[in-house]
Amino acid sequence: MIDGFGRKAEYLRISVTDRCNLRCQYCMPDKGVTFRHHEEMLRYEEMLRLVRILAKAGVKKVRLTGGEPTVRRDLVWFVRQLSEVEGIEQLALTTNGLKFCEMAEELYDAGLRAVNISLDTLNEEVYRQITGHYGAKKAVDAVNIALRTGYRVKVNCVPIKNVNARYLPEVAYLARDRAVDVRFIELMPIGCGQSFEGVSTEDVKLILKNALGDFREEADYFSERQAGPDLSGPAKYVRFKDFEGRCGFISPMSDCFCDRCNRLRLTADGYIKPCLYSAEKVNVCSLLRSEASDEDILEAVSSVLRNKNQRHSFGEAVPGPERRRMNEIGG
Ligand code: SAM
Ligand code: SF4
């Protein structure tokens, strides 16, 4: 599947639920959240049919996200089914890590091999300020358990001015003695994210450099990509002296990577979106629940992909048309 600008769609991100056991301020509001009704959510069997269709059309990687994917029942069963879909080469999960600690082994046995754990600070009070709950230690436990179990582990941290900015070196330090990639992601002005001010990659690098010393740039990800198919994402990496793991920077605001975007997103209520920020979408839930054939469904997805925008419109005077929150779209 190729979009109107020649970009191949090889990577599907599935929001398995819009619910979550945390309330990160920049992602979903603390109070007054209304969740979609059970019947409005895509069933696992429906997601599986869609993945099989898309895998035949070239999708090679699936990431489960949300909301918090570990709060949906029978996730292990779903992972096992996905791992058996022909053509899916990589299966990954993005999680806040809290429930993952107890599920790490079962998920690994079911075929999951890669996990991104979100952790914006190691300071419990700041963690609580951001998420509404204490849990920083548990999230670090999740990183350690994931490494012990054999996963490829990344940590995701969203730097926010006057909230966690001064605690970033501690998060980066997780990569000192661990084979993890700690990635700093620029805050995107989506949903609740619009009420906060993120920290640019340039400023994060300065904060880290002042605290941890010099770093060396790792192999340029463009050349890595030229070496063959790449499903690893848009982070650019550096390594601090004597660090086992790397630090990475994902910069949707200051260094737009839309020209290399290979993603499709499936929302928990069954819409395929070719871009996080655009209103372009197709309701595959209603197609999956109709008489539509696999070919009809593939054509509907291909058609919305052909209309994918060339780039996002973050930072432009006119706000983008997406009104949903991150937990609804799938971050
Ligand atoms: N609950 C899981 C978690 O927290 O990892 C998966 C869903 S969460 C929406 C996925 C990632 O999106 C998290 O790392 C979170 O920090 C990030 N995120 C949420 N809102 C964001 C925003 N406005 N800008 C940048 N990243 C955001
Ligand atoms: Fe939940 Fe993840 Fe959003 Fe935090 S970022 S509220 S953990 S979905």
CSV table of C-alpha atoms and ligand atoms in Angstrom, one decimal:
chain,number,residue,atom,x,y,z
A,1,MET,CA,0.0,0.0,0.0
A,2,ILE,CA,1.5,3.3,-1.1
A,3,ASP,CA,0.1,6.8,-0.4
A,4,GLY,CA,-0.2,9.7,-2.8
A,5,PHE,CA,3.4,10.8,-2.0
A,6,GLY,CA,5.0,7.4,-2.6
A,7,ARG,CA,5.3,6.4,1.1
A,8,LYS,CA,4.8,2.7,1.9
A,9,ALA,CA,2.4,1.8,4.7
A,10,GLU,CA,4.2,-1.0,6.6
A,11,TYR,CA,3.4,-0.3,10.2
A,12,LEU,CA,0.0,-0.5,11.9
A,13,ARG,CA,-0.6,1.0,15.4
A,14,ILE,CA,-3.7,-0.4,17.1
A,15,SER,CA,-5.4,1.4,19.9
A,16,VAL,CA,-6.8,-1.6,21.7
A,17,THR,CA,-8.7,0.5,24.2
A,18,ASP,CA,-9.3,4.2,25.0
A,19,ARG,CA,-9.3,3.4,28.8
A,20,CYS,CA,-6.4,3.8,31.1
A,21,ASN,CA,-5.3,3.2,34.7
A,22,LEU,CA,-3.5,6.6,34.7
A,23,ARG,CA,-4.5,10.2,33.8
A,24,CYS,CA,-1.5,11.8,32.3
A,25,GLN,CA,-2.5,15.5,32.2
A,26,TYR,CA,-1.3,16.0,28.6
A,27,CYS,CA,-3.1,12.9,27.3
A,28,MET,CA,-6.5,12.6,28.9
A,29,PRO,CA,-8.4,14.8,31.4
A,30,ASP,CA,-8.5,13.8,35.1
A,31,LYS,CA,-12.3,14.2,35.4
A,32,GLY,CA,-15.3,14.0,33.1
A,33,VAL,CA,-13.9,11.5,30.6
A,34,THR,CA,-16.6,9.6,28.8
A,35,PHE,CA,-15.5,6.3,27.3
A,36,ARG,CA,-17.0,4.6,24.3
A,37,HIS,CA,-19.6,1.9,25.0
A,38,HIS,CA,-18.4,-1.7,24.8
A,39,GLU,CA,-20.3,-2.3,21.6
A,40,GLU,CA,-18.7,0.6,19.9
A,41,MET,CA,-15.2,-0.8,20.4
A,42,LEU,CA,-13.7,-3.1,17.8
A,43,ARG,CA,-13.6,-6.7,19.0
A,44,TYR,CA,-10.3,-8.6,18.9
A,45,GLU,CA,-11.6,-10.9,16.2
A,46,GLU,CA,-12.4,-7.9,14.0
A,47,MET,CA,-9.0,-6.4,14.6
A,48,LEU,CA,-7.4,-9.8,13.6
A,49,ARG,CA,-9.3,-9.9,10.4
A,50,LEU,CA,-8.2,-6.4,9.5
A,51,VAL,CA,-4.5,-7.2,10.4
A,52,ARG,CA,-4.7,-10.3,8.1
A,53,ILE,CA,-6.0,-8.2,5.3
A,54,LEU,CA,-3.4,-5.5,5.8
A,55,ALA,CA,-0.5,-8.0,6.3
A,56,LYS,CA,-1.3,-9.4,2.8
A,57,ALA,CA,-1.1,-5.8,1.5
A,58,GLY,CA,2.4,-5.2,3.0
A,59,VAL,CA,2.0,-4.3,6.7
A,60,LYS,CA,4.9,-6.0,8.6
A,61,LYS,CA,4.8,-4.4,12.0
A,62,VAL,CA,2.0,-4.0,14.5
A,63,ARG,CA,2.2,-2.0,17.7
A,64,LEU,CA,-0.5,-2.2,20.4
A,65,THR,CA,-1.2,1.0,22.2
A,66,GLY,CA,-4.1,3.0,23.6
A,67,GLY,CA,-5.3,4.1,26.2
A,68,GLU,CA,-3.5,1.5,28.2
A,69,PRO,CA,-3.5,-1.8,26.3
A,70,THR,CA,-2.8,-3.9,29.4
A,71,VAL,CA,-6.2,-2.9,31.0
A,72,ARG,CA,-8.2,-4.6,28.2
A,73,ARG,CA,-9.1,-8.2,29.0
A,74,ASP,CA,-7.5,-11.1,27.1
A,75,LEU,CA,-4.6,-9.1,25.7
A,76,VAL,CA,-2.4,-12.2,26.0
A,77,TRP,CA,-4.8,-14.2,23.8
A,78,PHE,CA,-4.9,-11.3,21.3
A,79,VAL,CA,-1.1,-11.1,21.1
A,80,ARG,CA,-0.8,-14.9,20.5
A,81,GLN,CA,-3.3,-14.6,17.6
A,82,LEU,CA,-1.4,-11.7,16.1
A,83,SER,CA,1.9,-13.4,16.4
A,84,GLU,CA,0.6,-16.1,14.2
A,85,VAL,CA,-0.5,-13.8,11.4
A,86,GLU,CA,1.6,-14.5,8.3
A,87,GLY,CA,3.6,-11.5,7.2
A,88,ILE,CA,3.8,-9.7,10.6
A,89,GLU,CA,7.5,-9.6,11.4
A,90,GLN,CA,7.4,-7.4,14.5
A,91,LEU,CA,4.9,-7.2,17.3
A,92,ALA,CA,5.3,-4.4,19.9
A,93,LEU,CA,3.5,-2.9,22.8
A,94,THR,CA,3.4,0.6,24.3
A,95,THR,CA,2.5,0.7,27.9
A,96,ASN,CA,2.8,2.7,31.1
A,97,GLY,CA,4.3,-0.5,32.6
A,98,LEU,CA,2.2,-0.7,35.8
A,99,LYS,CA,0.2,-3.8,34.9
A,100,PHE,CA,2.8,-5.0,32.4
A,101,CYS,CA,5.0,-6.2,35.4
A,102,GLU,CA,2.7,-9.1,36.1
A,103,MET,CA,2.0,-9.8,32.4
A,104,ALA,CA,5.6,-9.6,31.0
A,105,GLU,CA,6.3,-13.4,30.9
A,106,GLU,CA,2.9,-14.4,29.5
A,107,LEU,CA,3.0,-11.8,26.8
A,108,TYR,CA,6.5,-12.9,25.9
A,109,ASP,CA,5.4,-16.5,25.6
A,110,ALA,CA,2.5,-15.3,23.4
A,111,GLY,CA,5.0,-13.8,21.0
A,112,LEU,CA,5.5,-10.2,22.0
A,113,ARG,CA,9.2,-9.2,21.7
A,114,ALA,CA,9.4,-5.4,22.0
A,115,VAL,CA,8.0,-3.0,24.6
A,116,ASN,CA,8.0,0.7,25.0
A,117,ILE,CA,7.5,1.8,28.5
A,118,SER,CA,6.4,5.4,29.2
A,119,LEU,CA,8.1,7.1,32.1
A,120,ASP,CA,8.2,10.9,32.3
A,121,THR,CA,10.1,11.1,35.6
A,122,LEU,CA,11.6,8.9,38.3
A,123,ASN,CA,10.5,11.4,41.0
A,124,GLU,CA,7.3,9.9,42.6
A,125,GLU,CA,5.8,13.3,43.4
A,126,VAL,CA,6.3,14.6,39.9
A,127,TYR,CA,5.0,11.3,38.5
A,128,ARG,CA,1.9,11.7,40.6
A,129,GLN,CA,1.5,15.3,39.5
A,130,ILE,CA,1.6,14.1,35.8
A,131,THR,CA,-0.3,10.9,36.0
A,132,GLY,CA,-2.5,11.2,39.1
A,133,HIS,CA,-1.0,8.2,40.7
A,134,TYR,CA,2.3,7.1,42.3
A,135,GLY,CA,4.0,4.6,40.0
A,136,ALA,CA,7.5,5.7,38.9
A,137,LYS,CA,9.2,2.9,40.9
A,138,LYS,CA,6.8,0.3,39.4
A,139,ALA,CA,7.5,1.6,35.9
A,140,VAL,CA,11.2,1.2,36.5
A,141,ASP,CA,10.5,-2.3,37.7
A,142,ALA,CA,8.7,-2.9,34.4
A,143,VAL,CA,11.8,-1.8,32.5
A,144,ASN,CA,14.0,-4.2,34.6
A,145,ILE,CA,11.5,-7.1,34.3
A,146,ALA,CA,11.1,-6.5,30.5
A,147,LEU,CA,14.9,-6.6,30.1
A,148,ARG,CA,15.2,-9.8,32.2
A,149,THR,CA,12.4,-11.5,30.2
A,150,GLY,CA,14.3,-10.8,27.0
A,151,TYR,CA,12.3,-7.9,25.4
A,152,ARG,CA,13.8,-5.2,23.3
A,153,VAL,CA,13.0,-2.3,25.6
A,154,LYS,CA,12.6,1.4,24.9
A,155,VAL,CA,11.6,4.1,27.4
A,156,ASN,CA,9.4,7.0,26.3
A,157,CYS,CA,9.6,10.3,28.1
A,158,VAL,CA,7.6,13.5,27.1
A,159,PRO,CA,9.5,16.6,28.5
A,160,ILE,CA,7.2,19.4,29.7
A,161,LYS,CA,8.2,22.8,30.8
A,162,ASN,CA,8.0,23.5,34.5
A,163,VAL,CA,6.8,19.9,35.1
A,164,ASN,CA,9.5,17.3,34.5
A,165,ALA,CA,12.1,19.2,32.5
A,166,ARG,CA,14.6,19.3,35.4
A,167,TYR,CA,14.3,15.6,36.0
A,168,LEU,CA,15.2,14.5,32.5
A,169,PRO,CA,18.8,13.5,33.2
A,170,GLU,CA,17.6,10.9,35.8
A,171,VAL,CA,15.4,9.3,33.1
A,172,ALA,CA,18.3,9.3,30.6
A,173,TYR,CA,20.5,7.7,33.3
A,174,LEU,CA,18.3,4.6,33.0
A,175,ALA,CA,20.4,3.8,29.9
A,176,ARG,CA,23.6,4.0,31.9
A,177,ASP,CA,23.7,0.4,32.9
A,178,ARG,CA,20.9,-1.0,30.8
A,179,ALA,CA,20.6,-2.0,27.2
A,180,VAL,CA,17.6,0.3,26.7
A,181,ASP,CA,16.9,3.2,24.4
A,182,VAL,CA,15.5,6.2,26.3
A,183,ARG,CA,13.6,8.4,23.9
A,184,PHE,CA,12.5,12.0,24.5
A,185,ILE,CA,9.4,12.9,22.5
A,186,GLU,CA,8.4,16.4,21.8
A,187,LEU,CA,4.9,17.2,23.1
A,188,MET,CA,2.4,17.4,20.3
A,189,PRO,CA,-0.5,19.9,20.6
A,190,ILE,CA,-3.2,17.2,20.4
A,191,GLY,CA,-6.2,17.2,22.8
A,192,CYS,CA,-5.0,17.9,26.3
A,193,GLY,CA,-1.5,18.4,25.0
A,194,GLN,CA,-2.5,21.8,23.8
A,195,SER,CA,-2.6,23.1,27.4
A,196,PHE,CA,1.1,22.4,28.1
A,197,GLU,CA,4.4,23.6,26.8
A,198,GLY,CA,6.8,21.0,25.6
A,199,VAL,CA,10.6,21.2,25.6
A,200,SER,CA,12.3,21.1,22.2
A,201,THR,CA,14.8,18.4,21.3
A,202,GLU,CA,17.5,21.1,21.2
A,203,ASP,CA,16.8,22.2,24.7
A,204,VAL,CA,16.5,18.6,26.0
A,205,LYS,CA,20.0,17.8,24.5
A,206,LEU,CA,21.4,20.9,26.4
A,207,ILE,CA,19.8,19.8,29.7
A,208,LEU,CA,21.3,16.3,29.2
A,209,LYS,CA,24.7,17.5,28.1
A,210,ASN,CA,25.0,19.8,31.2
A,211,ALA,CA,24.2,16.9,33.5
A,212,LEU,CA,25.8,13.9,31.8
A,213,GLY,CA,28.6,15.3,29.7
A,214,ASP,CA,29.3,15.0,26.0
A,215,PHE,CA,27.6,12.4,23.7
A,216,ARG,CA,28.4,11.1,20.3
A,217,GLU,CA,25.8,10.9,17.6
A,218,GLU,CA,24.9,7.3,16.7
A,219,ALA,CA,24.7,6.1,13.0
A,220,ASP,CA,22.5,8.4,11.1
A,221,TYR,CA,19.2,6.9,10.8
A,222,PHE,CA,18.9,7.9,7.1
A,223,SER,CA,21.8,5.7,6.2
A,224,GLU,CA,20.4,2.9,8.4
A,225,ARG,CA,17.2,3.1,6.4
A,226,GLN,CA,19.1,3.0,3.1
A,227,ALA,CA,20.6,-0.3,4.2
A,228,GLY,CA,17.2,-2.0,4.0
A,229,PRO,CA,13.6,-1.9,5.1
A,230,ASP,CA,13.3,-0.1,8.4
A,231,LEU,CA,10.5,-0.4,10.8
A,232,SER,CA,12.2,1.2,13.8
A,233,GLY,CA,10.7,4.6,13.9
A,234,PRO,CA,11.8,8.2,13.6
A,235,ALA,CA,14.1,8.6,16.6
A,236,LYS,CA,17.6,10.0,16.2
A,237,TYR,CA,20.1,8.5,18.7
A,238,VAL,CA,23.1,9.6,20.7
A,239,ARG,CA,25.2,7.7,23.2
A,240,PHE,CA,26.7,9.2,26.4
A,241,LYS,CA,30.2,8.2,27.5
A,242,ASP,CA,30.2,4.8,29.3
A,243,PHE,CA,26.4,4.3,28.7
A,244,GLU,CA,25.3,0.8,27.7
A,245,GLY,CA,22.0,2.1,26.1
A,246,ARG,CA,21.3,5.1,23.9
A,247,CYS,CA,19.2,8.2,24.2
A,248,GLY,CA,16.9,9.1,21.4
A,249,PHE,CA,15.0,12.1,20.3
A,250,ILE,CA,11.7,12.1,18.5
A,251,SER,CA,11.0,15.6,17.2
A,252,PRO,CA,7.6,15.9,15.5
A,253,MET,CA,7.6,19.7,16.2
A,254,SER,CA,11.2,20.8,15.5
A,255,ASP,CA,12.2,18.2,12.9
A,256,CYS,CA,9.1,16.9,11.1
A,257,PHE,CA,9.6,13.3,9.8
A,258,CYS,CA,6.3,13.1,7.8
A,259,ASP,CA,8.2,12.5,4.5
A,260,ARG,CA,9.3,9.1,5.9
A,261,CYS,CA,6.0,8.2,7.6
A,262,ASN,CA,5.1,4.5,7.2
A,263,ARG,CA,2.2,4.4,9.6
A,264,LEU,CA,-1.5,3.6,9.7
A,265,ARG,CA,-3.5,3.9,12.9
A,266,LEU,CA,-6.5,1.9,14.0
A,267,THR,CA,-8.6,3.7,16.7
A,268,ALA,CA,-10.2,1.6,19.4
A,269,ASP,CA,-13.6,2.3,17.8
A,270,GLY,CA,-12.5,1.0,14.5
A,271,TYR,CA,-11.4,3.9,12.3
A,272,ILE,CA,-8.3,3.8,10.2
A,273,LYS,CA,-6.4,7.0,10.3
A,274,PRO,CA,-3.4,7.6,8.0
A,275,CYS,CA,-2.1,10.4,10.2
A,276,LEU,CA,-2.3,11.2,13.9
A,277,TYR,CA,-3.4,14.8,13.3
A,278,SER,CA,-5.6,14.8,10.3
A,279,ALA,CA,-9.4,14.3,10.2
A,280,GLU,CA,-9.0,11.9,7.3
A,281,LYS,CA,-10.3,8.5,8.4
A,282,VAL,CA,-12.4,5.5,7.3
A,283,ASN,CA,-14.8,3.6,9.5
A,284,VAL,CA,-13.6,0.0,9.1
A,285,CYS,CA,-15.8,-1.1,12.1
A,286,SER,CA,-18.9,-0.6,10.1
A,287,LEU,CA,-17.4,-2.4,7.1
A,288,LEU,CA,-16.2,-5.3,9.3
A,289,ARG,CA,-19.7,-5.6,10.6
A,290,SER,CA,-21.3,-5.5,7.2
A,291,GLU,CA,-21.2,-7.8,4.2
A,292,ALA,CA,-18.1,-6.1,2.9
A,293,SER,CA,-15.5,-8.5,1.5
A,294,ASP,CA,-11.7,-8.4,2.4
A,295,GLU,CA,-11.2,-6.7,-1.0
A,296,ASP,CA,-13.8,-4.0,-0.2
A,297,ILE,CA,-12.1,-3.4,3.2
A,298,LEU,CA,-8.6,-3.2,1.6
A,299,GLU,CA,-9.9,-0.8,-1.0
A,300,ALA,CA,-11.4,1.5,1.7
A,301,VAL,CA,-8.1,1.6,3.6
A,302,SER,CA,-6.1,2.1,0.4
A,303,SER,CA,-8.4,4.9,-0.6
A,304,VAL,CA,-8.0,6.8,2.7
A,305,LEU,CA,-4.2,6.2,2.5
A,306,ARG,CA,-4.1,7.8,-1.0
A,307,ASN,CA,-5.5,11.0,0.5
A,308,LYS,CA,-2.9,11.1,3.4
A,309,ASN,CA,-1.5,14.6,3.8
A,310,GLN,CA,2.1,15.3,2.9
A,311,ARG,CA,2.8,16.5,6.4
A,312,HIS,CA,1.1,17.4,9.7
A,313,SER,CA,-0.1,20.9,10.4
A,314,PHE,CA,1.2,21.2,14.0
A,315,GLY,CA,2.5,24.7,14.8
A,316,GLU,CA,0.5,26.3,12.0
A,317,ALA,CA,-1.8,29.3,12.7
A,318,VAL,CA,-4.9,27.3,11.8
A,319,PRO,CA,-5.2,24.3,14.1
A,320,GLY,CA,-5.4,20.9,12.6
A,321,PRO,CA,-8.8,19.2,12.3
A,322,GLU,CA,-8.2,16.4,14.8
A,323,ARG,CA,-10.3,16.9,17.9
A,324,ARG,CA,-9.8,13.5,19.6
A,325,ARG,CA,-7.5,13.0,22.6
A,326,MET,CA,-4.4,10.9,22.4
A,327,ASN,CA,-5.9,8.0,24.4
A,328,GLU,CA,-8.7,7.8,21.8
A,329,ILE,CA,-6.5,7.8,18.7
A,330,GLY,CA,-3.7,5.7,20.2
A,331,GLY,CA,-0.5,7.5,20.9
B,1,SAM,N1,-0.8,4.1,27.9
B,1,SAM,C1,0.3,3.8,27.1
B,1,SAM,C2,1.5,4.6,27.5
B,1,SAM,O1,1.4,5.6,28.2
B,1,SAM,O2,2.6,4.3,27.0
B,1,SAM,C3,0.1,3.8,25.6
B,1,SAM,C4,-0.7,5.0,25.1
B,1,SAM,S1,0.1,6.6,25.3
B,1,SAM,C5,-1.1,7.7,24.5
B,1,SAM,C6,1.5,6.4,24.2
B,1,SAM,C7,2.5,7.5,24.3
B,1,SAM,O3,2.0,8.7,23.9
B,1,SAM,C8,3.0,7.8,25.7
B,1,SAM,O4,4.4,7.6,25.7
B,1,SAM,C9,2.6,9.2,26.0
B,1,SAM,O5,3.6,9.8,26.8
B,1,SAM,C10,2.6,9.8,24.6
B,1,SAM,N2,1.7,11.0,24.5
B,1,SAM,C11,0.5,11.2,24.9
B,1,SAM,N3,0.1,12.4,24.6
B,1,SAM,C12,1.1,13.0,23.9
B,1,SAM,C13,1.3,14.3,23.3
B,1,SAM,N4,0.3,15.2,23.3
B,1,SAM,N5,2.4,14.5,22.7
B,1,SAM,C14,3.4,13.6,22.7
B,1,SAM,N6,3.3,12.3,23.2
B,1,SAM,C15,2.2,12.1,23.8
B,2,SF4,FE1,-2.8,6.6,30.0
B,2,SF4,FE2,-0.7,6.4,28.4
B,2,SF4,FE3,-2.4,8.5,28.2
B,2,SF4,FE4,-0.9,8.3,30.3
B,2,SF4,S1,-0.2,8.6,28.2
B,2,SF4,S2,-3.1,8.7,30.3
B,2,SF4,S3,-0.7,6.1,30.6
B,2,SF4,S4,-2.9,6.4,27.7
